[in-house]
XYZ file of C-alpha atoms in Angstrom:
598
model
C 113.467 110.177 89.119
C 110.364 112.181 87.532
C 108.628 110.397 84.753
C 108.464 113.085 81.743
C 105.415 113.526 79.919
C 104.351 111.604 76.525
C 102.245 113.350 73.762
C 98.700 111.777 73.706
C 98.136 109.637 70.270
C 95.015 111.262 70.068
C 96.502 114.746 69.900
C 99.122 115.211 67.827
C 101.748 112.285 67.314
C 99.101 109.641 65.165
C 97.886 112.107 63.405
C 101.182 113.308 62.077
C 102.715 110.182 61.539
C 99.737 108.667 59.923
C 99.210 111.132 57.842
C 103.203 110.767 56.751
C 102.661 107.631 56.268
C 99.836 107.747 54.303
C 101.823 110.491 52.198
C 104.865 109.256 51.832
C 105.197 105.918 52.889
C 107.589 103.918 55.318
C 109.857 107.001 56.691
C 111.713 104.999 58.681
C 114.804 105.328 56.765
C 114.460 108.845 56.692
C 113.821 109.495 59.816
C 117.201 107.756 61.104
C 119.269 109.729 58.214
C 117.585 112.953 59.917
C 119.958 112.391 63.223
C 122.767 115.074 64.313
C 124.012 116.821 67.450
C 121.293 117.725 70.243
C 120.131 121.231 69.883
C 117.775 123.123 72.363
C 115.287 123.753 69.823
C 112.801 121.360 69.334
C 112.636 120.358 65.754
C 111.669 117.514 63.256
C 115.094 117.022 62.119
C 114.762 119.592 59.127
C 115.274 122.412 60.540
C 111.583 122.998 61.298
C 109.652 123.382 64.421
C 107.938 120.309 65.363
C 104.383 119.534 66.530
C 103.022 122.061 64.201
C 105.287 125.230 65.055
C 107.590 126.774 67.458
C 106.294 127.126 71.218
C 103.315 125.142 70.097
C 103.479 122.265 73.696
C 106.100 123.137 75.176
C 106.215 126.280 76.954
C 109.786 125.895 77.835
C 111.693 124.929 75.056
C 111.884 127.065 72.013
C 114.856 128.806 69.385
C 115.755 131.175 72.423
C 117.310 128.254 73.777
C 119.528 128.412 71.071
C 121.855 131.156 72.356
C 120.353 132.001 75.686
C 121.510 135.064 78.010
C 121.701 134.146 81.679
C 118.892 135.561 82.928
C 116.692 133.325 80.058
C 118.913 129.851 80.979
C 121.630 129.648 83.291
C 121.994 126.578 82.723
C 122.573 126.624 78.926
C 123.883 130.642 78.959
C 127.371 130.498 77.602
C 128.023 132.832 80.398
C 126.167 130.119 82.891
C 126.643 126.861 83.423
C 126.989 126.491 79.438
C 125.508 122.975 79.596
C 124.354 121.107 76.099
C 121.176 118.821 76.102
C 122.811 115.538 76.624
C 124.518 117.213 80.282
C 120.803 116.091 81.443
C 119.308 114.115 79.035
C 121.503 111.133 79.473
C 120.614 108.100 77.123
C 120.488 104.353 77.126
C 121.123 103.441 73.242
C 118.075 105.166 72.129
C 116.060 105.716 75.156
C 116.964 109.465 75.679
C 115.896 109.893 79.843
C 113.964 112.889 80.513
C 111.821 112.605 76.915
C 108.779 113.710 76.663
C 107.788 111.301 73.990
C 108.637 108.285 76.219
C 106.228 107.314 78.395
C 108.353 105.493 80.156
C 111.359 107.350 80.497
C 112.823 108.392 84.262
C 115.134 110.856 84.580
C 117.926 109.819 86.235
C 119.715 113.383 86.267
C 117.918 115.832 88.780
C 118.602 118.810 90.177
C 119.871 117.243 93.508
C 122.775 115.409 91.365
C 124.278 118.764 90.867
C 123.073 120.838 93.831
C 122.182 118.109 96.220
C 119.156 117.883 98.461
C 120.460 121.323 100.907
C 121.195 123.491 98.169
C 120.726 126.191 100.373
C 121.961 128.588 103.090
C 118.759 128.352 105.807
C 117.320 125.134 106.578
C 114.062 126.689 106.413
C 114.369 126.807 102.820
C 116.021 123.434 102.600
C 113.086 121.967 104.614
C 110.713 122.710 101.324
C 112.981 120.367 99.110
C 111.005 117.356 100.076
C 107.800 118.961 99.032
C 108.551 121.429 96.397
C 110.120 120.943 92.782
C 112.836 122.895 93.075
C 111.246 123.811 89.454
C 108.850 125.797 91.248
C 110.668 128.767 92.474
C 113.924 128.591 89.965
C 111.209 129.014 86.774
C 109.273 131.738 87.411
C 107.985 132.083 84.317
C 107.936 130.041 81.260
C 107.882 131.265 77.418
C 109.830 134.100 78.224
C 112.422 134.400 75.533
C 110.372 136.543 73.310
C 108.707 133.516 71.781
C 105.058 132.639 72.478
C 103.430 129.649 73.893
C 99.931 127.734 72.483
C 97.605 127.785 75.420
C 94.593 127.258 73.854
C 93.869 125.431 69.773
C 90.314 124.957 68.591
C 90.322 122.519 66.017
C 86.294 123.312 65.338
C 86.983 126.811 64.101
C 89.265 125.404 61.226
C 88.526 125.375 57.201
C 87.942 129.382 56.869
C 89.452 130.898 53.552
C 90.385 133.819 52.415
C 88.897 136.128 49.484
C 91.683 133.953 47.138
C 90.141 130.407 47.834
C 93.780 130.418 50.341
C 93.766 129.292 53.788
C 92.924 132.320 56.105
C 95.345 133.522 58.439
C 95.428 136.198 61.324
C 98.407 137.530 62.880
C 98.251 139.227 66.287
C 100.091 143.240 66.023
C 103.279 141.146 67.210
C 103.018 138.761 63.828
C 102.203 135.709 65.498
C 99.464 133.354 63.686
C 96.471 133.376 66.104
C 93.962 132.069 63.445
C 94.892 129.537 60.713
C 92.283 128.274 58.056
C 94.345 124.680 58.637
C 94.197 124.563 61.895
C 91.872 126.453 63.670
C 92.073 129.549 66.187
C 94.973 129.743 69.137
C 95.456 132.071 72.382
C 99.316 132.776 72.820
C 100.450 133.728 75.378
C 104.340 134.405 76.822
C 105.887 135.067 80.649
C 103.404 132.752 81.412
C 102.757 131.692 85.156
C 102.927 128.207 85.818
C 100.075 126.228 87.104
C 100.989 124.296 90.081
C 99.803 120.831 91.140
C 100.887 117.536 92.522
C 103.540 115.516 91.000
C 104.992 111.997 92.155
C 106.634 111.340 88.804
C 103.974 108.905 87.690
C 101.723 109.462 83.943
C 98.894 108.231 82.759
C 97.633 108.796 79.537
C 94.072 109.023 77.659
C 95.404 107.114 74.573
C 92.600 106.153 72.039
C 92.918 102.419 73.445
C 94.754 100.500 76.133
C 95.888 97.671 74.287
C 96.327 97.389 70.311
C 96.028 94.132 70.114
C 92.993 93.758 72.661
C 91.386 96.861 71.099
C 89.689 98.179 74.393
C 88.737 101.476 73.928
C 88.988 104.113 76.427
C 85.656 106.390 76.404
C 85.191 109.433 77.735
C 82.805 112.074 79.714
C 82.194 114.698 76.897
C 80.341 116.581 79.834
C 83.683 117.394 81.092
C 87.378 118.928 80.056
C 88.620 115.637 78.734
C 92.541 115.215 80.092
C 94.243 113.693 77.402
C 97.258 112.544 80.683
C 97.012 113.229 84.605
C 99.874 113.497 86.787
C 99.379 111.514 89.695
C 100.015 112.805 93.090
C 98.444 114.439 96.497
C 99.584 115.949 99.511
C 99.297 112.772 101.538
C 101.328 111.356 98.725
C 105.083 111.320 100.361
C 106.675 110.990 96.907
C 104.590 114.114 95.463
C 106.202 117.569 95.065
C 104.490 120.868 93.689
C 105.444 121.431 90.390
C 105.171 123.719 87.662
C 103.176 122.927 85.014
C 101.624 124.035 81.284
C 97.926 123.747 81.052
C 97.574 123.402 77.178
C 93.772 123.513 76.691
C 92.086 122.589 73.123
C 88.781 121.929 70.958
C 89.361 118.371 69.059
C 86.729 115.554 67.239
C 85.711 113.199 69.400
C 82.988 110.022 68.440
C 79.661 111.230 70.269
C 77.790 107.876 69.573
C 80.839 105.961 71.328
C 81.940 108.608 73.566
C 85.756 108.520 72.356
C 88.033 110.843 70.927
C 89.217 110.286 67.328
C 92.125 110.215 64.900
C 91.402 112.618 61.707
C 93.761 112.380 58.355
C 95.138 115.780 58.701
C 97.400 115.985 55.722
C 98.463 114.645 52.312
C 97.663 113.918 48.707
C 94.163 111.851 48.893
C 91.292 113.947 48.749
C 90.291 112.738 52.733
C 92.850 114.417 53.402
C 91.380 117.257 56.068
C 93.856 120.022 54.498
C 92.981 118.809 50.979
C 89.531 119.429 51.068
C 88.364 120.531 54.727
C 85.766 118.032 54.871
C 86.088 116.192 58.965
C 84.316 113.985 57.666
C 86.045 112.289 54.794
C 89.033 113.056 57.279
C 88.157 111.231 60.548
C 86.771 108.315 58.544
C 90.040 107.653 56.786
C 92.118 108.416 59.580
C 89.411 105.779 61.624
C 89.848 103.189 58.750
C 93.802 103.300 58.744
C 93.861 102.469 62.366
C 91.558 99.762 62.130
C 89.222 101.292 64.069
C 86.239 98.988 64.413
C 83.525 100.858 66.525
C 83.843 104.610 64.787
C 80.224 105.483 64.481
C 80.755 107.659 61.408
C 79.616 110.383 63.187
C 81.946 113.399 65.300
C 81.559 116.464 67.208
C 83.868 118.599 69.203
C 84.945 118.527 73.004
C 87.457 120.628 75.147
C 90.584 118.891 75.934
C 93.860 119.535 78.227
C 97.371 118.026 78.783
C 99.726 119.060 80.894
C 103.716 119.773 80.610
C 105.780 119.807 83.156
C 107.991 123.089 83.216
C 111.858 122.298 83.795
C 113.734 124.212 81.357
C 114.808 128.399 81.357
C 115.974 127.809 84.981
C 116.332 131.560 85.853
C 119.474 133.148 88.123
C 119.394 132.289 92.094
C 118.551 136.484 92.349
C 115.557 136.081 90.081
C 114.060 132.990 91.935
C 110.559 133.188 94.059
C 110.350 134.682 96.945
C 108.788 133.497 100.253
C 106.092 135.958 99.944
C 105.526 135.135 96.503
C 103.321 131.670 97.785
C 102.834 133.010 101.420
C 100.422 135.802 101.602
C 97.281 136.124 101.510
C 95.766 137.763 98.644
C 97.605 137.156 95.250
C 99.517 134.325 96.414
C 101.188 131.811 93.584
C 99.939 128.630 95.091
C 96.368 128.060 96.144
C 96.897 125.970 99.099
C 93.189 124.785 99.597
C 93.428 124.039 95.482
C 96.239 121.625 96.590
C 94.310 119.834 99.601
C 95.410 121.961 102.688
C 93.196 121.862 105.626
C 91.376 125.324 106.169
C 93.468 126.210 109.480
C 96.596 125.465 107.867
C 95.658 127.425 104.769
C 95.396 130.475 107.192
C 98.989 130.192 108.813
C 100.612 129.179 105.218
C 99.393 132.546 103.988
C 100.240 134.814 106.819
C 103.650 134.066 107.087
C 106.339 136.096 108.628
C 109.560 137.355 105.849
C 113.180 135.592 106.428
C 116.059 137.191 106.346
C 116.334 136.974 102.504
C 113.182 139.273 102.214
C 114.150 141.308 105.590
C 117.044 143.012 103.463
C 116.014 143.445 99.891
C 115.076 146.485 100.302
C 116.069 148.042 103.080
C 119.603 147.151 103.785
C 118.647 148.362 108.140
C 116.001 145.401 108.339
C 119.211 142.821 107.736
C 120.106 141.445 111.200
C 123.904 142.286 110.491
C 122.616 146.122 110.506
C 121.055 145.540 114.207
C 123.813 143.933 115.018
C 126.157 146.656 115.151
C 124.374 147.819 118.721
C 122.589 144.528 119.663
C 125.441 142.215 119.572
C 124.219 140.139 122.645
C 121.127 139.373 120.952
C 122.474 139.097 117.560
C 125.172 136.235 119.023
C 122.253 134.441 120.694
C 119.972 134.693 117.635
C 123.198 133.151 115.529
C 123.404 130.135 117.885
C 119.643 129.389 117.441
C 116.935 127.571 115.268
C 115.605 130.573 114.120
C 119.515 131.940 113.067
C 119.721 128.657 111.233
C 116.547 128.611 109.825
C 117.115 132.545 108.480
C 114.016 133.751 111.040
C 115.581 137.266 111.198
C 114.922 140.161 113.608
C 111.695 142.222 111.684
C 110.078 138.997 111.927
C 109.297 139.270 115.326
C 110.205 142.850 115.980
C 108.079 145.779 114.220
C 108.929 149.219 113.138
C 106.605 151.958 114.052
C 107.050 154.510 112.167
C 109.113 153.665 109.056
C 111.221 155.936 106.937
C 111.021 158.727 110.058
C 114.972 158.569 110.511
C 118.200 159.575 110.669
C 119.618 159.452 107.149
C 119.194 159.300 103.395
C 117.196 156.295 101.707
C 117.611 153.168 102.019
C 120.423 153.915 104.346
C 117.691 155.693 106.775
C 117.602 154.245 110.446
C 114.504 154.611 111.886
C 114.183 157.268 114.900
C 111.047 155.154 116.679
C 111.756 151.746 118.390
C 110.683 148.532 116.720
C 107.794 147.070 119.026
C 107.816 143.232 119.897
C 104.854 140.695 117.838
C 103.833 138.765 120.639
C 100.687 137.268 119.058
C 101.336 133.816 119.367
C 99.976 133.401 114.948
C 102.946 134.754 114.272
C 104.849 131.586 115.987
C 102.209 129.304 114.413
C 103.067 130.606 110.950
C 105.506 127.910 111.277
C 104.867 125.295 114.235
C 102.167 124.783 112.754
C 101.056 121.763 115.134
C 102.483 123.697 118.232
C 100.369 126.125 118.107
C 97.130 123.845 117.389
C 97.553 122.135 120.543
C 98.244 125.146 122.480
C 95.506 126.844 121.342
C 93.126 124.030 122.907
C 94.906 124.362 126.239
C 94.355 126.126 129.454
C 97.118 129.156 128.584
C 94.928 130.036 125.322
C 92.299 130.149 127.269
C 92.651 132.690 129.187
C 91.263 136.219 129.210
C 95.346 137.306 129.408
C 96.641 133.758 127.224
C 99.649 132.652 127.956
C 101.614 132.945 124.794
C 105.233 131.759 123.067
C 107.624 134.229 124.276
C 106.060 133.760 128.390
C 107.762 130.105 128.356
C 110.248 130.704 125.593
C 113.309 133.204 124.933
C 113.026 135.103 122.174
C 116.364 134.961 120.945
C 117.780 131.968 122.208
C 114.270 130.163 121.855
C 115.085 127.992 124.978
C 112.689 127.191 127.556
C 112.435 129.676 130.527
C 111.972 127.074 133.241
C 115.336 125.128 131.741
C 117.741 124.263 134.760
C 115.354 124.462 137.353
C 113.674 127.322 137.298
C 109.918 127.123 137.950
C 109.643 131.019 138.650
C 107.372 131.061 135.405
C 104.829 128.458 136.093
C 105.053 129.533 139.642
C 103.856 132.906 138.480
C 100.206 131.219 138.142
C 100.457 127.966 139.740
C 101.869 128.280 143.210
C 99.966 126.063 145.194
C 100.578 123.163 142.846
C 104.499 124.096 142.488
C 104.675 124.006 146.308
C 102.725 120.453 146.599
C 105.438 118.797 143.761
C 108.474 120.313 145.927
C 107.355 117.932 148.644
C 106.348 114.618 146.501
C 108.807 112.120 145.298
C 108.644 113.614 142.052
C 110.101 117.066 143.574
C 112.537 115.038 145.527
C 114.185 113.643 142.682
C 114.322 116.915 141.148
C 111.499 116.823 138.494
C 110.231 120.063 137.005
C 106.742 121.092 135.437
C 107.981 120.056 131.905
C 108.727 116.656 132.760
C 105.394 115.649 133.174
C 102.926 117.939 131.284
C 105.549 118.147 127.950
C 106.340 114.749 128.116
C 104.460 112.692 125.402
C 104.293 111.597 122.378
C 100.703 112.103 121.408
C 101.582 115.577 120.683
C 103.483 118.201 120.929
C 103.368 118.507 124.504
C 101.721 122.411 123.868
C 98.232 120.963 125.653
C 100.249 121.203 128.550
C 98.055 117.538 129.603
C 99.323 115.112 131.281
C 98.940 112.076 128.706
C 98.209 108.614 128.898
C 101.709 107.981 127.588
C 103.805 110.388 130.066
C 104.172 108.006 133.163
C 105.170 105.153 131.108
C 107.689 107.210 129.277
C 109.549 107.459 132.791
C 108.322 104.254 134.303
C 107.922 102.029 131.962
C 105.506 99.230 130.923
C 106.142 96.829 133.879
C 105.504 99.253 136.224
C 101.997 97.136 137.570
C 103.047 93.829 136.321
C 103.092 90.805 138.547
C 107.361 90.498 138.286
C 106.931 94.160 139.476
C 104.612 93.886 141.942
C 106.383 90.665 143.614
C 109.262 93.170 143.803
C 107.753 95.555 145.573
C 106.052 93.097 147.973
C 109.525 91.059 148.906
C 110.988 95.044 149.646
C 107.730 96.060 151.622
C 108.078 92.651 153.419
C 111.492 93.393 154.417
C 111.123 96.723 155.875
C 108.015 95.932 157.497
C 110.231 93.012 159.611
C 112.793 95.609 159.821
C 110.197 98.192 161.642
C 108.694 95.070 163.400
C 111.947 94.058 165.085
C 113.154 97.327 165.949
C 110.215 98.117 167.788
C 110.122 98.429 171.774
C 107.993 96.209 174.195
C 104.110 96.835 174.464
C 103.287 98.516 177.553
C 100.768 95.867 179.297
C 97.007 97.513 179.376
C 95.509 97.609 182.584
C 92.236 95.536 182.861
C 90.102 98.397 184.019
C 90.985 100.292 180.621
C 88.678 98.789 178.408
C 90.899 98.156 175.849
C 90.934 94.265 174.891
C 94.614 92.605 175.872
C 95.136 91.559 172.412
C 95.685 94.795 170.787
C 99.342 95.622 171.378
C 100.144 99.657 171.345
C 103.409 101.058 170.081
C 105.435 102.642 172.572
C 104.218 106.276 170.273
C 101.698 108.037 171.336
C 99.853 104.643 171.502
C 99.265 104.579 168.084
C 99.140 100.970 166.633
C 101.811 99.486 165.134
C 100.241 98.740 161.373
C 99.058 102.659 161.072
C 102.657 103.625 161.557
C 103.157 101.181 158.869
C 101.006 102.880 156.263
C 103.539 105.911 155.589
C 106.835 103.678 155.339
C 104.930 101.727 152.772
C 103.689 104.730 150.740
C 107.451 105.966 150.899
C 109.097 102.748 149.653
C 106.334 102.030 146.895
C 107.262 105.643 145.622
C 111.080 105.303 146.044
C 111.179 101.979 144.114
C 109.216 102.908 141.371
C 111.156 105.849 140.951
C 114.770 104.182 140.814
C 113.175 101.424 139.109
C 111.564 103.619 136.123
């Protein structure tokens, strides 16, 4: 499913094979009598690093992948999973999926094939799958089997020998090269934290030229940190997920006349060869000529350069995994939420957000809800049959303790003497309903001096609505008059509550509390004024009004000396006319029949 992630030609991959084949001819034949069983370590088929030592791009795969322990790879641990290479890497007759040196390789083993897309025990953790690599909390680190990683190679700083006419080299106090006279000066670095971006599975890549045979040449912006590939995705992007990445940043030769980046003879036995003679050059003019390169200006400079690598090996243990509060907080946070294209009010809630259960007990074993459940069973049963029991929103989330480590007991076995105090602020809800609390807080309950908030209208525990099964006691608290005028409407006399009409919508999440454009029709329908309708109505009003008509008594005659003229007949009530008693039958029917007929 995720495209992996092809060396640039520019980088590393022409340059070595050109300058093989430049040294020793067609290798072809001995590249295929190089084959033999998979290993984890990334090699040339010798026995020897590749891509110009060990931990050198990849940050992930390196000789302690050889013989991991658990907590390095459970996946390949003996004591793990004890999986070989080809368990993922799956190949089609020499298209190996999951290569990094295909650009057009898909994985078609993921994580879900094994685990499958609910791995886990709370759906609240489950609900992240669709959105984060699961990459991104089971690798913590990378480059943390005691090798080091290549973050940074300056290619500019190259050619510097030693009082022996030798290439110069400088070891770091661990005996790691951070300066070599053939290849410039490096920043190692190991337990590295990923970088984190957006990933759809889709790569491009800043190759010297689009087409070969066209020879279009791709320039660049030397004004800028030149990416050598970009991994495509966004948060609007449905098929992106966060993932863990290796920022592997450089200094390398680029054309300044042409603005492109160019392909230097590194190595061999001419004298342009770079580590023959040092001279860039001799070196980027051979390398330019062997290509065919047509529009090399003869002339090069330097400019900073980056690449990315996606991190998906040394999968650490489930216990060593992130932590919710390892991305959601708000200072020192993993992820930088704004960084990845969160609104500002959304970047607020994602970084105040309340623990889960998994956090609640780590480390003290009395926040666990199974510890409060030994005198709170009620509660604790309710809580079970919730959303927030499924979704592993435990007690401390909502309750507080005031006054921690002041009880009974010794360490973390300590219960705490002082009550826990109730959160009410209604943030703490938004941490998560994110959109329920963004249109409550532009209705009439926020506004208030006293605000109206979750837990007035919902059960804590149970989370259900307080005015569920008729029970209007709660909006009735505030809003008497208008609770007392619905009780005697055809609304109240079919047994409608508040909810019905000022939750009901689809626009939102019904938390304005408004009555929406879309909330009659939800109940009535569309036809509800159209002509059919209408004609309905009429033929029923019709009827009744014949009904009323008929079942009327005689008109008492008016006396001439009244006033009133002879033609104007008087119902045998009160003298009121006929038509006005009319008026309320019709208002009744035109209510009941749009009723039974919504």
């Amino acid at each position: 499913m995720m495209r992996r992630l092809g060396i640039s030609t520019v980088v590393l991959a022409t340059v070595l094979l050109l300058s093989a084949f430049m040294w020793h001819g067609n290798v072809s034949t001995a590249v295929a009598q190089m084959g033999g069983d998979p290993t984890p370590t990334p090699t040339n088929g010798a026995d020897q690093p590749d891509g110009g030592g060990e931990g050198v791009k990849h940050g992930d795969m390196d000789s302690s992948l050889a013989n991991p322990d658990r907590s390095l790879d459970v996946h390949m641990s003996a004591d793990g999973a004890d999986f070989s290479c080809t368990d993922c890497h799956t190949s089609d007759g020499h298209l190996v999926q999951g290569s990094r040196y295909s650009m057009n390789s898909t994985d078609e083993e993921t994580c879900e094939s094994c685990h499958t897309a609910e791995p886990h025990e709370f759906e609240m953790i489950n609900n992240h799958t669709d959105r984060v690599a699961c990459q991104t909390c089971h690798i913590p680190e990378y480059a943390r089997g005691g090798v080091p990683t290549k973050m940074w190679w300056d290619w500019s700083k190259a050619g510097q020998m030693d009082e022996n006419g030798k290439f110069l080299v400088i070891k770091d106090e661990s005996g790691h090269s951070v300066y070599d006279g053939r290849k410039g000066e490096f920043i190692l670095a190991e337990d590295v934290v990923p970088d984190y971006i957006w990933f759809n599975g889709n790569v491009s890549f800043n190759q010297r030229v689009d087409d070969l045979t066209a020879g279009k040449t791709n320039s660049i912006n030397p004004d800028e940190v030149v990416a050598i590939n970009t991994m495509h995705g966004r948060l609007e992007d449905p098929d992106a997920r966060i993932w863990p990445v290796k920022t592997f940043r450089g200094i390398q030769p680029y054309d300044p006349v042409n603005n492109t980046l160019v392909v230097p003879h590194l190595f061999g036995k001419d004298d342009a060869a770079y580590w023959k003679n040092f001279d860039w050059a001799a070196s980027i003019q051979t390398g330019m000529d062997t290509i065919s390169a047509t529009n090399y200006s003869g002339q090069f400079d330097f400019v900073e350069t980056e690449m990315f690598w996606p991190i998906t090996h040394m999968v650490a243990p489930a216990e060593d995994a992130l932590e919710c509060h390892d991305c959601h907080t708000e200072e020192g946070g993993r992820l930088d939420f704004a960084a990845l294209g969160y609104p500002e009010d959304e970047v607020y809630r994602l970084t105040h957000f309340p623990p889960t259960v998994t956090v609640e007990a780590l480390d003290k074993p009395h926040n666990s809800p199974q510890t409060c459940a030994e005198c709170h069973e009620d509660q604790y049963n309710s809580w079970t049959d919730s959303h927030h029991g499924d979704s592993g929103v435990g007690c401390v989330t909502c309750h507080e303790l005031d006054g921690e480590g002041s009880g009974a007991g010794e360490g973390d076995d300590q219960h705490p003497k002082l009550a826990y105090v109730v959160n009410q602020n209604p943030e703490l809800c938004g941490s998560c309903h994110l959109d329920e609390y963004r249109d409550w807080d532009v209705s009439g309950h926020a506004a208030n001096d006293e605000p109206i908030v979750c837990v007035d209208c919902h059960e804590p525990h149970t989370q259900q609505q307080r005015i569920a099964e008729g029970n209007d006691t709660s909006c009735g608290n505030c809003h008497e008059e208008e609770v007392l005028d619905v009780s005697h409407s055809t609304h109240g006399a079919v047994e409608m509550n508040c909810l019905d009409c000022h939750k009901n919508t689809h626009k939102n999440t019904g938390h304005t509390f408004f009555v929406e454009s879309d909330t009659c029709i939800i109940c009535h329908g569309e036809e509800a004024h159209t002509a059919d309708m209408l004609v309905e109505l009429g033929a029923e009003l019709t009827a009744v009004t014949a009904e009323t008509e008929t079942s009327e008594p005689e008109a008492t005659a008016v006396p001439p000396e009244s006033g009133i003229p002879g033609n104007i007949q008087q119902s045998g009530i009160l003298g009121v006319s006929n038509w006005v008693l009319v008026l309320p039958v019709l208002f009744i029917v035109i209510g009941g029949v749009w009723v039974v007929k919504g």
